[in-house]
Structure formats: structure tokens, C-alpha cells
Coordinates of N, CA, C and O in Angstrom, one line a residue:
M1 N -39.0 16.0 61.1 CA -39.2 16.8 59.9 C -38.2 17.4 59.6 O -37.7 17.2 58.3
S2 N -36.7 17.0 60.3 CA -35.2 17.5 59.8 C -35.2 16.3 59.3 O -34.3 16.0 57.9
A3 N -35.5 15.2 59.5 CA -35.4 13.6 58.6 C -35.8 13.8 57.2 O -35.2 13.1 56.7
S4 N -37.1 14.5 57.0 CA -37.6 14.3 55.8 C -36.8 15.2 54.9 O -36.3 15.0 53.7
L5 N -36.1 16.3 55.5 CA -35.5 16.8 55.0 C -34.0 16.4 54.1 O -33.6 16.6 53.4
E6 N -33.5 15.8 55.1 CA -32.9 14.8 55.1 C -32.7 13.7 53.8 O -32.0 13.7 53.1
E7 N -33.8 13.2 54.2 CA -34.2 12.5 52.5 C -34.1 13.0 51.5 O -33.9 12.7 50.1
V8 N -35.0 14.2 51.4 CA -35.3 15.2 50.2 C -33.6 15.5 49.4 O -33.7 15.5 48.6
R9 N -32.6 16.0 50.8 CA -31.7 16.3 50.1 C -30.9 15.2 49.3 O -30.1 15.2 48.3
A10 N -31.0 14.2 50.3 CA -30.3 12.8 49.7 C -30.8 12.4 48.3 O -29.9 11.9 47.1
R11 N -31.8 12.4 48.1 CA -32.6 12.2 46.7 C -32.4 13.0 45.8 O -32.4 12.9 44.5
N12 N -32.4 14.3 46.2 CA -31.5 15.5 45.3 C -30.3 15.2 45.0 O -30.0 15.4 43.7
L13 N -29.6 14.8 45.8 CA -28.4 14.4 45.3 C -27.9 13.7 44.7 O -26.9 13.3 43.5
R14 N -28.8 12.0 44.8 CA -28.7 11.0 43.6 C -29.3 11.6 42.6 O -28.8 11.1 41.3
T15 N -29.9 12.4 42.1 CA -30.8 13.3 41.4 C -29.6 13.8 40.6 O -29.5 13.3 39.2
V16 N -29.2 14.3 40.8 CA -27.6 15.5 40.3 C -26.8 14.4 40.0 O -26.3 14.6 39.1
A17 N -26.4 13.0 40.9 CA -25.0 12.2 40.5 C -25.4 11.9 39.1 O -24.5 11.5 38.5
L18 N -26.9 11.2 39.1 CA -27.1 10.6 38.2 C -27.4 11.5 36.9 O -26.8 10.5 35.5
L19 N -27.7 12.6 36.4 CA -27.5 13.1 35.8 C -26.2 13.9 35.4 O -26.0 13.6 33.7
A20 N -25.3 13.8 36.1 CA -23.9 14.1 36.1 C -23.6 13.0 35.3 O -22.7 12.9 34.4
G21 N -23.6 11.6 35.8 CA -23.1 10.7 35.1 C -23.8 10.4 33.9 O -22.9 10.1 32.8
L22 N -24.9 10.5 33.6 CA -25.4 10.3 32.3 C -25.0 11.6 31.0 O -24.4 11.2 30.0
F23 N -24.6 12.5 31.4 CA -23.5 13.4 30.8 C -21.8 12.8 30.8 O -21.1 13.0 29.7
L24 N -21.4 12.4 31.9 CA -19.7 12.1 31.9 C -19.5 11.3 31.1 O -18.7 11.1 30.4
I25 N -20.7 10.2 31.6 CA -20.3 8.5 31.1 C -19.8 8.6 30.0 O -18.7 8.2 29.1
P26 N -20.6 9.1 28.9 CA -20.1 9.0 27.2 C -19.0 9.7 27.2 O -18.2 9.1 26.1
V27 N -18.8 11.0 27.7 CA -17.3 12.0 27.4 C -16.5 10.7 27.6 O -15.2 10.5 27.1
V28 N -15.9 10.0 29.1 CA -15.1 8.9 29.4 C -15.1 7.9 28.7 O -13.9 7.8 28.1
L29 N -16.1 7.5 28.0 CA -16.0 6.2 27.5 C -15.3 6.7 25.9 O -14.4 5.8 25.3
A30 N -16.3 7.9 25.2 CA -15.5 8.1 24.1 C -14.1 8.7 24.1 O -13.0 8.1 23.4
F31 N -13.2 9.3 25.5 CA -12.1 9.4 25.6 C -11.1 8.2 25.7 O -10.2 8.0 24.5
L32 N -12.0 7.2 26.2 CA -11.2 5.7 26.4 C -11.0 5.3 24.8 O -10.2 4.3 24.7
M33 N -12.1 5.1 24.1 CA -11.8 4.5 23.0 C -11.1 5.5 21.8 O -10.5 4.4 21.0
Y34 N -11.0 6.2 21.9 CA -9.9 7.1 20.9 C -8.5 7.2 21.3 O -8.1 6.8 20.5
Y35 N -8.3 7.1 22.7 CA -7.0 7.1 23.3 C -6.5 5.7 23.4 O -5.4 5.7 23.6
G36 N -7.4 4.7 23.6 CA -7.0 3.7 24.2 C -6.6 2.5 23.1 O -7.2 3.2 21.7
D37 N -6.3 1.6 23.0 CA -5.5 0.6 21.8 C -6.4 -0.7 21.9 O -6.9 -1.3 21.0
A38 N -7.3 -1.1 22.8 CA -7.8 -2.1 23.2 C -9.0 -2.6 22.1 O -9.3 -3.5 21.4
W39 N -9.7 -1.5 21.8 CA -10.9 -1.8 21.0 C -10.6 -1.7 19.4 O -11.3 -2.3 18.5
R40 N -9.6 -1.5 19.1 CA -9.2 -1.0 17.5 C -8.9 -2.3 16.8 O -8.4 -3.2 17.3
P41 N -9.6 -2.6 15.7 CA -9.0 -4.0 14.8 C -7.8 -4.0 14.5 O -7.2 -3.1 14.5
G42 N -7.2 -5.3 14.6 CA -5.5 -5.4 14.4 C -5.3 -5.0 12.8 O -4.0 -5.0 12.3
G43 N -6.2 -5.1 11.8 CA -5.9 -5.5 10.1 C -5.8 -4.1 9.9 O -7.2 -3.3 10.4
G44 N -5.8 -3.7 8.6 CA -6.3 -2.4 7.9 C -6.9 -3.4 6.8 O -7.5 -4.3 6.3
T45 N -7.1 -2.3 5.4 CA -8.3 -2.3 4.7 C -7.1 -2.5 3.2 O -7.8 -2.8 2.2
N46 N -5.7 -2.5 3.4 CA -4.9 -2.6 2.2 C -4.6 -4.8 2.0 O -4.7 -5.1 3.0
H47 N -4.7 -5.1 1.2 CA -4.4 -6.1 0.4 C -3.2 -6.5 0.6 O -2.7 -7.7 0.6
G48 N -2.2 -5.7 0.0 CA -0.6 -6.2 0.2 C 0.0 -5.8 1.7 O -0.8 -5.4 2.5
A49 N 1.2 -5.7 1.9 CA 2.0 -5.5 3.0 C 2.9 -4.0 3.1 O 3.3 -3.9 1.8
L50 N 2.1 -3.2 3.8 CA 2.6 -2.0 3.8 C 4.4 -2.1 4.1 O 4.7 -2.6 4.9
I51 N 5.0 -1.6 3.1 CA 6.5 -1.3 3.8 C 6.3 0.4 4.5 O 6.7 1.2 4.0
L52 N 6.6 0.0 5.9 CA 6.5 1.1 6.8 C 8.2 1.3 7.3 O 8.4 0.2 8.2
P53 N 8.6 2.4 7.4 CA 8.2 3.3 6.8 C 8.7 3.4 5.2 O 9.4 2.2 5.2
A54 N 7.9 4.0 4.2 CA 8.0 4.1 3.1 C 9.2 4.3 2.8 O 10.0 5.5 3.5
R55 N 10.2 3.3 2.1 CA 11.7 3.4 1.7 C 12.3 4.2 0.4 O 11.1 4.2 -0.7
P56 N 12.2 5.9 0.5 CA 12.6 6.6 -0.6 C 14.1 5.7 -1.5 O 14.9 5.2 -1.0
L57 N 13.3 5.6 -2.9 CA 14.5 4.9 -3.8 C 15.6 5.6 -4.1 O 15.5 6.8 -4.5
P58 N 17.0 5.4 -3.9 CA 17.7 6.4 -4.3 C 17.7 6.2 -6.0 O 17.5 5.8 -7.0
R59 N 18.6 7.4 -6.5 CA 18.7 8.0 -7.9 C 19.7 6.8 -8.4 O 21.1 6.8 -7.6
V60 N 19.8 6.3 -9.3 CA 21.0 5.5 -9.9 C 21.2 6.4 -11.5 O 20.6 7.3 -11.5
S61 N 22.1 5.9 -12.2 CA 22.8 6.7 -13.1 C 21.7 5.8 -14.0 O 21.0 5.5 -14.2
A62 N 22.1 6.9 -15.4 CA 20.9 7.0 -16.6 C 20.6 6.3 -17.2 O 19.9 5.6 -17.4
A63 N 21.8 5.2 -17.4 CA 22.1 3.9 -17.9 C 21.2 3.1 -17.3 O 20.4 1.8 -17.8
H64 N 21.0 3.2 -16.0 CA 20.1 2.3 -15.0 C 18.4 2.6 -14.8 O 18.0 2.2 -14.0
G65 N 18.3 3.6 -15.5 CA 16.7 4.4 -15.3 C 16.5 5.3 -14.2 O 15.8 5.1 -13.3
A66 N 17.4 6.5 -14.6 CA 17.6 7.4 -13.4 C 15.9 7.9 -12.7 O 15.7 8.3 -11.7
N67 N 15.4 8.1 -13.9 CA 14.1 9.1 -13.7 C 12.8 7.9 -13.9 O 11.4 8.6 -14.2
T68 N 13.5 6.8 -13.8 CA 11.8 5.8 -13.8 C 11.3 6.1 -12.7 O 9.9 5.4 -12.9
F69 N 11.2 6.3 -11.7 CA 10.3 5.9 -10.3 C 9.8 7.3 -10.3 O 9.5 7.8 -8.7
T70 N 9.8 8.4 -11.0 CA 9.5 9.9 -11.1 C 8.1 10.1 -11.7 O 7.8 9.8 -12.8
H71 N 7.4 10.8 -11.6 CA 6.2 11.7 -12.1 C 5.0 10.2 -12.5 O 4.3 11.1 -12.9
S72 N 5.0 9.3 -11.9 CA 3.9 8.4 -12.3 C 4.2 7.4 -11.2 O 5.2 7.0 -10.9
W73 N 2.4 6.7 -10.7 CA 2.7 5.4 -9.9 C 3.5 4.6 -10.8 O 3.2 4.0 -12.0
S74 N 4.3 3.4 -9.9 CA 4.9 2.1 -10.5 C 4.8 0.9 -10.1 O 4.6 0.6 -8.6
L75 N 3.7 -0.2 -10.9 CA 4.1 -1.2 -10.5 C 5.4 -2.0 -10.6 O 5.8 -2.0 -12.1
V76 N 6.2 -2.5 -9.9 CA 7.7 -2.9 -10.1 C 8.1 -4.8 -9.7 O 7.1 -4.8 -8.7
Y77 N 8.4 -5.3 -10.7 CA 9.0 -6.1 -10.3 C 10.4 -6.4 -10.6 O 10.7 -6.2 -11.6
V78 N 11.1 -6.8 -9.9 CA 12.2 -7.4 -9.7 C 12.8 -8.9 -9.6 O 12.3 -9.6 -8.7
G79 N 13.4 -9.0 -10.8 CA 13.8 -10.5 -11.1 C 14.9 -10.7 -12.1 O 15.3 -9.9 -12.6
D80 N 15.2 -12.1 -12.4 CA 16.3 -12.4 -13.2 C 16.0 -12.2 -14.5 O 14.6 -12.0 -15.3
G81 N 16.6 -11.9 -15.4 CA 16.2 -11.4 -16.8 C 15.7 -12.2 -18.1 O 15.0 -12.3 -18.9
A82 N 16.2 -13.6 -17.2 CA 15.1 -14.8 -18.2 C 14.2 -15.0 -17.7 O 13.4 -15.4 -18.5
C83 N 13.1 -14.4 -17.3 CA 11.4 -14.2 -16.7 C 11.3 -15.7 -16.9 O 10.6 -16.1 -17.8
D84 N 11.4 -16.1 -15.9 CA 10.9 -17.9 -15.4 C 9.3 -17.6 -15.2 O 8.4 -16.5 -15.2
E85 N 8.3 -18.9 -14.8 CA 7.2 -18.8 -14.8 C 6.7 -17.5 -13.6 O 5.6 -17.0 -14.0
S86 N 7.1 -17.6 -12.7 CA 6.9 -16.8 -11.5 C 6.7 -15.3 -12.1 O 6.2 -14.4 -11.9
C87 N 7.9 -15.0 -13.1 CA 7.9 -13.5 -13.2 C 6.9 -13.5 -14.7 O 6.7 -12.6 -14.5
R88 N 6.6 -14.2 -15.1 CA 5.4 -14.2 -16.5 C 4.1 -14.0 -15.6 O 3.4 -13.4 -16.2
N89 N 4.0 -14.7 -14.4 CA 3.1 -14.6 -14.0 C 2.7 -13.1 -13.2 O 1.7 -12.4 -13.5
A90 N 3.6 -12.6 -12.5 CA 4.0 -11.1 -11.9 C 3.7 -10.2 -12.8 O 2.8 -9.3 -13.1
L91 N 4.2 -10.3 -14.4 CA 4.3 -9.6 -15.5 C 2.9 -9.4 -15.6 O 2.4 -8.3 -16.5
F92 N 1.8 -10.3 -15.7 CA 1.0 -10.7 -16.4 C -0.2 -10.1 -15.3 O -0.9 -9.5 -15.9
V93 N -0.2 -9.9 -14.0 CA -0.9 -9.6 -12.8 C -0.2 -8.5 -13.3 O -1.5 -7.3 -13.1
M94 N 0.6 -7.8 -13.6 CA 1.0 -6.1 -13.8 C 0.1 -5.6 -14.7 O -0.6 -4.4 -14.6
R95 N 0.1 -5.9 -15.9 CA -0.5 -5.5 -16.7 C -1.8 -5.7 -16.9 O -2.4 -4.5 -17.3
Q96 N -2.8 -6.5 -16.5 CA -4.0 -6.7 -16.3 C -4.4 -5.8 -15.4 O -5.9 -5.3 -15.4
T97 N -3.8 -5.7 -14.2 CA -4.1 -4.7 -13.3 C -4.0 -3.2 -13.7 O -4.9 -2.5 -13.3
R98 N -3.4 -2.5 -14.1 CA -3.6 -1.4 -15.2 C -4.4 -1.4 -15.9 O -4.9 -0.2 -15.8
L99 N -4.6 -2.3 -16.5 CA -5.6 -2.2 -17.8 C -7.0 -2.2 -17.1 O -8.1 -1.6 -17.4
A100 N -7.4 -2.7 -16.0 CA -8.2 -2.7 -15.4 C -8.7 -1.4 -14.3 O -9.3 -0.8 -14.1
L101 N -7.4 -0.4 -14.7 CA -7.2 1.1 -14.0 C -8.7 1.6 -14.6 O -8.9 2.7 -14.2
N102 N -8.9 1.4 -16.1 CA -9.4 1.9 -16.9 C -8.6 3.5 -17.0 O -8.0 3.8 -17.7
N103 N -9.5 4.5 -16.7 CA -9.7 5.9 -16.8 C -8.0 6.4 -16.3 O -7.1 7.0 -16.7
D104 N -7.7 5.7 -15.2 CA -6.6 5.9 -14.4 C -5.4 5.0 -15.1 O -4.0 5.2 -14.1
M105 N -5.5 4.1 -15.8 CA -4.2 3.7 -16.3 C -3.0 4.5 -16.7 O -1.7 4.2 -16.5
Q106 N -3.4 5.4 -17.1 CA -2.0 6.4 -17.8 C -1.5 7.0 -16.6 O 0.0 7.2 -16.8
R107 N -1.9 6.8 -15.4 CA -1.1 7.4 -14.2 C -0.3 6.0 -13.4 O 0.9 6.3 -12.6
V108 N -0.1 5.2 -14.3 CA 0.5 3.8 -13.6 C 1.3 3.5 -14.8 O 1.1 3.1 -15.9
Q109 N 2.9 3.1 -14.6 CA 3.4 2.7 -15.1 C 4.0 1.1 -14.6 O 4.4 1.1 -13.4
R110 N 4.4 0.2 -15.8 CA 5.0 -1.0 -15.1 C 6.4 -1.2 -15.6 O 7.1 -0.8 -16.4
V111 N 7.3 -1.5 -14.4 CA 8.2 -1.5 -14.5 C 9.0 -2.8 -14.1 O 8.8 -3.7 -12.8
F112 N 10.0 -3.3 -14.9 CA 10.3 -5.1 -15.0 C 12.2 -4.5 -14.4 O 13.1 -3.6 -15.2
L113 N 12.5 -4.8 -13.0 CA 14.2 -4.4 -12.8 C 14.8 -6.1 -13.2 O 14.6 -6.8 -12.3
A114 N 15.6 -5.8 -14.0 CA 15.9 -7.2 -14.4 C 17.5 -7.7 -13.7 O 18.4 -6.4 -14.0
T115 N 17.7 -8.6 -12.8 CA 18.8 -8.4 -12.0 C 19.7 -8.9 -13.1 O 21.3 -9.4 -12.4
G116 N 19.4 -9.8 -14.1 CA 20.4 -10.6 -14.7 C 20.4 -10.0 -16.1 O 19.9 -9.2 -16.4
E117 N 21.2 -11.0 -17.1 CA 20.9 -10.9 -18.6 C 19.4 -11.0 -19.1 O 19.0 -11.8 -18.5
A118 N 19.2 -9.9 -19.6 CA 17.5 -10.0 -20.2 C 17.6 -10.7 -21.4 O 17.6 -10.3 -22.5
R119 N 17.6 -11.9 -21.0 CA 17.2 -12.9 -22.4 C 16.0 -13.2 -23.0 O 15.6 -14.2 -23.9
A120 N 14.9 -12.6 -22.3 CA 13.8 -12.8 -22.6 C 13.2 -11.5 -23.4 O 11.8 -11.0 -23.3
Q121 N 14.1 -10.6 -23.9 CA 13.7 -9.6 -24.4 C 12.4 -9.2 -25.5 O 11.8 -8.6 -25.7
E122 N 12.6 -10.5 -26.1 CA 11.2 -10.6 -27.4 C 10.2 -11.0 -27.0 O 9.4 -10.3 -27.1
F123 N 9.9 -11.7 -25.8 CA 9.0 -12.1 -24.9 C 8.4 -11.0 -24.6 O 7.1 -10.8 -24.5
L124 N 9.4 -10.1 -23.9 CA 8.4 -9.0 -23.0 C 8.3 -8.1 -23.9 O 7.4 -7.2 -23.7
E125 N 8.5 -7.9 -25.2 CA 8.1 -7.1 -26.4 C 7.1 -7.1 -27.3 O 6.1 -6.2 -27.3
R126 N 7.0 -8.4 -27.4 CA 5.9 -9.2 -27.9 C 4.7 -9.1 -26.8 O 3.2 -8.5 -27.1
E127 N 4.6 -9.7 -25.6 CA 3.7 -9.7 -24.3 C 3.5 -8.6 -23.8 O 2.1 -8.4 -23.1
H128 N 4.3 -7.6 -23.9 CA 4.5 -6.7 -22.3 C 4.5 -5.3 -22.9 O 5.2 -4.2 -22.8
P129 N 3.8 -4.7 -24.1 CA 4.4 -3.5 -25.0 C 4.0 -2.4 -23.9 O 3.0 -2.3 -22.7
G130 N 5.3 -1.7 -23.7 CA 5.0 -0.7 -22.4 C 5.5 -0.7 -21.2 O 5.7 -0.2 -20.5
L131 N 6.1 -1.9 -21.4 CA 6.6 -2.3 -20.0 C 8.3 -1.6 -19.6 O 9.1 -1.5 -21.1
V132 N 8.9 -1.1 -18.7 CA 9.6 -0.5 -19.0 C 10.6 -1.7 -18.5 O 10.3 -1.9 -17.1
V133 N 11.8 -1.5 -19.2 CA 13.0 -2.6 -18.5 C 13.8 -2.2 -17.8 O 14.8 -1.4 -18.9
V134 N 14.5 -2.1 -16.9 CA 16.1 -1.6 -16.4 C 16.3 -2.6 -16.4 O 16.5 -3.5 -15.5
H135 N 18.0 -2.7 -16.7 CA 18.8 -3.4 -16.1 C 19.6 -3.1 -15.1 O 20.3 -2.2 -15.1
A136 N 19.2 -3.5 -13.9 CA 19.4 -2.8 -12.6 C 20.7 -4.5 -12.5 O 20.9 -5.2 -11.2
T137 N 22.1 -4.2 -13.0 CA 22.9 -5.2 -12.7 C 24.2 -4.0 -12.7 O 24.2 -2.9 -12.5
G138 N 25.6 -4.8 -11.7 CA 26.5 -4.2 -11.8 C 26.5 -3.3 -10.6 O 25.6 -3.7 -9.7
D139 N 27.7 -2.8 -10.0 CA 27.4 -2.0 -8.3 C 26.6 -0.7 -8.1 O 26.4 -0.5 -7.6
A140 N 26.6 0.0 -9.8 CA 25.6 0.9 -9.7 C 24.2 1.0 -9.2 O 23.5 1.8 -8.6
A141 N 23.4 -0.4 -9.5 CA 22.2 -0.7 -9.1 C 22.2 -1.2 -8.0 O 20.8 -1.8 -7.5
A142 N 23.3 -1.6 -7.3 CA 23.0 -2.2 -6.0 C 22.1 -1.5 -4.8 O 21.2 -2.2 -4.2
P143 N 22.6 -0.2 -4.5 CA 21.7 0.4 -3.6 C 20.4 0.4 -3.8 O 19.6 0.5 -2.9
L144 N 20.0 0.1 -5.5 CA 18.5 0.4 -5.6 C 18.3 -0.7 -5.3 O 17.0 -1.2 -4.5
L145 N 18.6 -2.1 -5.7 CA 18.5 -3.6 -5.6 C 18.1 -3.8 -4.0 O 17.2 -4.7 -3.3
Q146 N 18.6 -2.6 -3.4 CA 18.9 -3.3 -1.7 C 17.5 -2.9 -0.6 O 17.3 -3.4 0.1
E147 N 16.8 -2.0 -1.5 CA 15.7 -1.3 -0.9 C 14.4 -2.2 -1.0 O 13.5 -2.1 -0.1
F148 N 14.3 -3.0 -2.2 CA 13.3 -4.0 -2.2 C 13.8 -5.5 -1.4 O 14.9 -5.9 -1.1
P149 N 12.5 -5.5 -0.3 CA 13.0 -6.8 0.7 C 13.3 -7.8 -0.1 O 12.8 -8.2 -1.6
A150 N 14.0 -8.6 0.1 CA 14.6 -9.8 -0.3 C 13.8 -10.9 -0.3 O 13.8 -11.7 -0.9
N151 N 13.0 -11.1 0.9 CA 12.5 -12.1 0.8 C 11.4 -12.6 0.1 O 10.3 -11.5 -0.2
D152 N 11.1 -13.8 -0.6 CA 10.3 -14.2 -2.0 C 9.9 -12.9 -2.4 O 8.9 -13.0 -3.5
R153 N 11.1 -12.6 -3.2 CA 10.8 -11.5 -4.2 C 10.8 -11.9 -5.6 O 10.0 -11.4 -6.2
T154 N 10.5 -13.0 -5.7 CA 10.4 -13.4 -7.1 C 9.0 -13.7 -7.3 O 8.5 -13.8 -8.4
N155 N 7.7 -13.4 -6.0 CA 6.5 -13.6 -6.2 C 6.2 -12.3 -5.9 O 4.9 -12.7 -5.2
A156 N 6.8 -11.4 -6.1 CA 6.4 -9.8 -5.0 C 6.1 -9.0 -6.3 O 7.0 -8.8 -7.3
I157 N 5.1 -8.5 -6.1 CA 5.2 -7.2 -7.2 C 5.2 -5.6 -5.9 O 4.5 -5.3 -5.0
F158 N 5.9 -4.5 -6.4 CA 5.9 -3.7 -5.4 C 5.3 -2.2 -5.7 O 5.3 -2.4 -7.5
I159 N 4.9 -1.5 -5.3 CA 4.2 -0.4 -5.5 C 5.2 0.6 -4.9 O 5.4 0.6 -4.0
V160 N 5.4 1.6 -6.1 CA 6.0 2.7 -5.7 C 5.3 4.1 -6.3 O 4.8 4.4 -7.3
D161 N 5.5 5.1 -5.1 CA 4.7 6.5 -5.3 C 5.8 7.2 -6.3 O 6.8 6.8 -6.9
P162 N 4.9 8.5 -6.9 CA 5.7 9.2 -8.0 C 6.7 10.0 -7.5 O 7.1 10.7 -7.9
L163 N 6.8 9.9 -6.2 CA 7.7 10.6 -5.6 C 9.2 9.7 -5.4 O 10.2 10.2 -4.6
G164 N 8.8 8.7 -6.0 CA 10.2 7.5 -5.8 C 10.1 6.9 -4.7 O 11.4 6.2 -4.2
N165 N 9.3 6.8 -3.4 CA 9.0 6.1 -2.2 C 8.4 4.8 -2.5 O 7.6 4.4 -2.9
L166 N 9.0 3.4 -2.0 CA 8.4 2.2 -2.3 C 7.4 2.3 -1.2 O 7.9 2.5 0.1
M167 N 6.4 1.6 -1.4 CA 5.1 1.8 -0.4 C 4.5 0.3 0.1 O 4.2 0.1 1.0
E168 N 4.6 -0.7 -1.2 CA 4.0 -1.8 -0.5 C 4.6 -3.1 -1.2 O 4.9 -2.6 -2.6
R169 N 4.3 -4.1 -0.9 CA 4.3 -5.1 -1.1 C 3.2 -6.3 -1.1 O 2.6 -6.3 -0.4
F170 N 3.0 -6.8 -2.6 CA 2.2 -7.7 -3.3 C 2.2 -8.9 -3.7 O 3.4 -9.1 -4.3
D171 N 1.7 -10.1 -3.1 CA 2.5 -11.4 -3.3 C 1.3 -11.4 -4.5 O 0.0 -11.3 -4.8
A172 N 2.0 -11.9 -6.0 CA 1.6 -12.1 -7.3 C 0.9 -13.2 -7.1 O -0.1 -13.7 -8.2
R173 N 0.4 -14.1 -6.5 CA 0.0 -15.2 -6.4 C -1.0 -15.2 -5.7 O -1.9 -16.0 -6.0
S174 N -1.8 -14.1 -5.2 CA -2.6 -14.2 -4.3 C -4.0 -13.3 -5.4 O -3.3 -13.2 -6.6
N175 N -4.8 -13.5 -5.1 CA -6.0 -12.5 -6.1 C -5.6 -11.2 -6.2 O -5.5 -9.8 -5.3
P176 N -5.6 -10.7 -7.6 CA -5.2 -9.6 -8.1 C -5.9 -8.8 -7.6 O -5.5 -7.4 -8.2
R177 N -7.3 -8.9 -7.6 CA -8.3 -8.1 -7.5 C -7.8 -6.9 -6.7 O -8.1 -5.9 -6.1
G178 N -6.9 -7.7 -5.2 CA -6.4 -7.2 -4.3 C -5.6 -5.7 -4.3 O -5.6 -4.5 -3.9
L179 N -4.6 -6.0 -5.4 CA -3.7 -5.2 -6.1 C -4.6 -4.1 -6.7 O -4.1 -2.7 -6.3
R180 N -5.1 -4.2 -7.5 CA -6.3 -3.3 -8.2 C -7.0 -2.4 -7.0 O -7.0 -1.6 -7.1
E181 N -7.7 -2.8 -6.2 CA -8.3 -2.2 -4.9 C -7.5 -1.1 -4.4 O -7.7 -0.2 -4.5
D182 N -6.1 -1.9 -3.9 CA -5.1 -1.0 -3.0 C -4.4 0.2 -4.4 O -4.4 1.2 -4.1
L183 N -4.6 0.0 -5.3 CA -4.2 1.0 -6.7 C -4.9 2.0 -7.0 O -5.0 3.3 -6.5
T184 N -6.2 1.6 -6.9 CA -7.2 2.4 -7.0 C -7.4 3.2 -5.7 O -7.8 4.7 -5.8
K185 N -7.6 2.9 -4.2 CA -7.5 3.7 -3.4 C -6.5 4.8 -3.6 O -6.2 5.9 -3.1
L186 N -5.4 4.2 -3.7 CA -3.8 5.4 -3.6 C -4.4 6.6 -4.5 O -4.1 7.4 -4.4
L187 N -4.5 6.2 -5.9 CA -4.8 7.1 -7.4 C -6.2 7.7 -6.8 O -5.8 8.9 -7.1
K188 N -6.6 7.6 -5.7 CA -8.6 8.0 -5.7 C -7.7 9.2 -4.7 O -8.2 10.3 -4.9
L189 N -6.9 8.8 -3.8 CA -6.5 9.9 -2.5 C -5.3 10.8 -2.8 O -4.8 11.4 -2.2
S190 N -5.0 10.5 -3.8 CA -3.6 11.1 -4.4 C -3.9 12.1 -5.2 O -4.5 11.9 -6.4
N191 N -3.0 13.2 -5.1 CA -3.4 14.0 -6.0 C -1.9 14.3 -6.9 O -1.4 15.5 -8.1
I192 N -0.6 13.5 -7.0 CA 0.7 13.4 -7.5 C 0.0 12.2 -8.6 O -0.3 11.6 -8.2
G193 N 1.1 12.0 -9.7 CA 1.6 11.4 -10.2 C 0.5 10.9 -11.4 O -0.9 10.5 -11.4

């Protein structure tokens, strides 16, 4: 009879252990998944390259557009004032992206930081009305230009938030739909600008 009591007791302990396992295993798995890194995907949903941490752009003199990067989101192109083919492509992408935002397009401005003499002024006025051209030349503009990553800058469009923080770099040669999607997400999530 004692053997049968031992068997019943062992069976009861197995049943309790099984029930405890049914409740504890999901908790342990959830803990490991939440705090572990092995299961997380490597990429994000953004199409451009995030600039981490976001870089606050320095204020420059009024002659260089001191208030340019405040109060609205900015699509920024940095390039020579002669505006070659890559410049024209980037400005076209910026213009079309802003227009595609529809009702939110008033929240976004387009900025061209001209690092040289603006010899394409007539083209810019004719093809890109509303484009803010900032003549970023001289020593006063150097701190501003240093904040924009220099690698392949001629094909880059930058996103600056309404607080003046450089946030993202987008390659103007890639599908412009990605830039519009990134901006749409930012504008949807943002209460400023």
C-alpha cells in the first residue's frame, strides 16, 4: 500500500510540475524575447539613413539664414551654387516629395545650402519657386556645413526637424517614394512644425 501512495504522490508532483511549467514557460519566453537581442530584426522601417544621435544645427548669422531651420520641417540639399545634374535631380525630388505630401506640404520647406557662388539663380527661381536658398559661404557658415555628413553629399537630401536637429540622410538617386514615406511618418507622429 505504501508503494501505491508513493506512486500517487509522484504522479501528483508530476501533474503540479506540468501545470507550473505551462504557466512559467510563457513568462520566461516573454522575458527572454523582450530583453534579449537575438530575435529582433536588424533593419528598421525608415528608407533613409538615420543620423544618430540627431545633430542640433548651430545658429548662424542672419545673412546665412539664422531662422531657416526653425518652425517647420526642412528638406535640405547641400551643394555648389552652380547646381549641376545631381543638384537638379535632388531639388526635383525634394519639390515632388513636398507636393506629394498634399495637405501636409505646408509643414515642409525646401532649403538649398549653396556652398559656392549661386550661379544658377535664374534656374532656381524659375523651376523651384519657394525654395529657400542659403548662401553658406565664409567662416560664419563653416560650423553649419560641418554638421552635414560629407560622404557623397552631392546625392544626399537631409531631413531637419522644426527644432533644428539634423535627423536623416536620404540618397536622392534611390526611389523617392521612400523619402515621402519617411516624411509622412514623421509628420504624422510630430506635434511640432
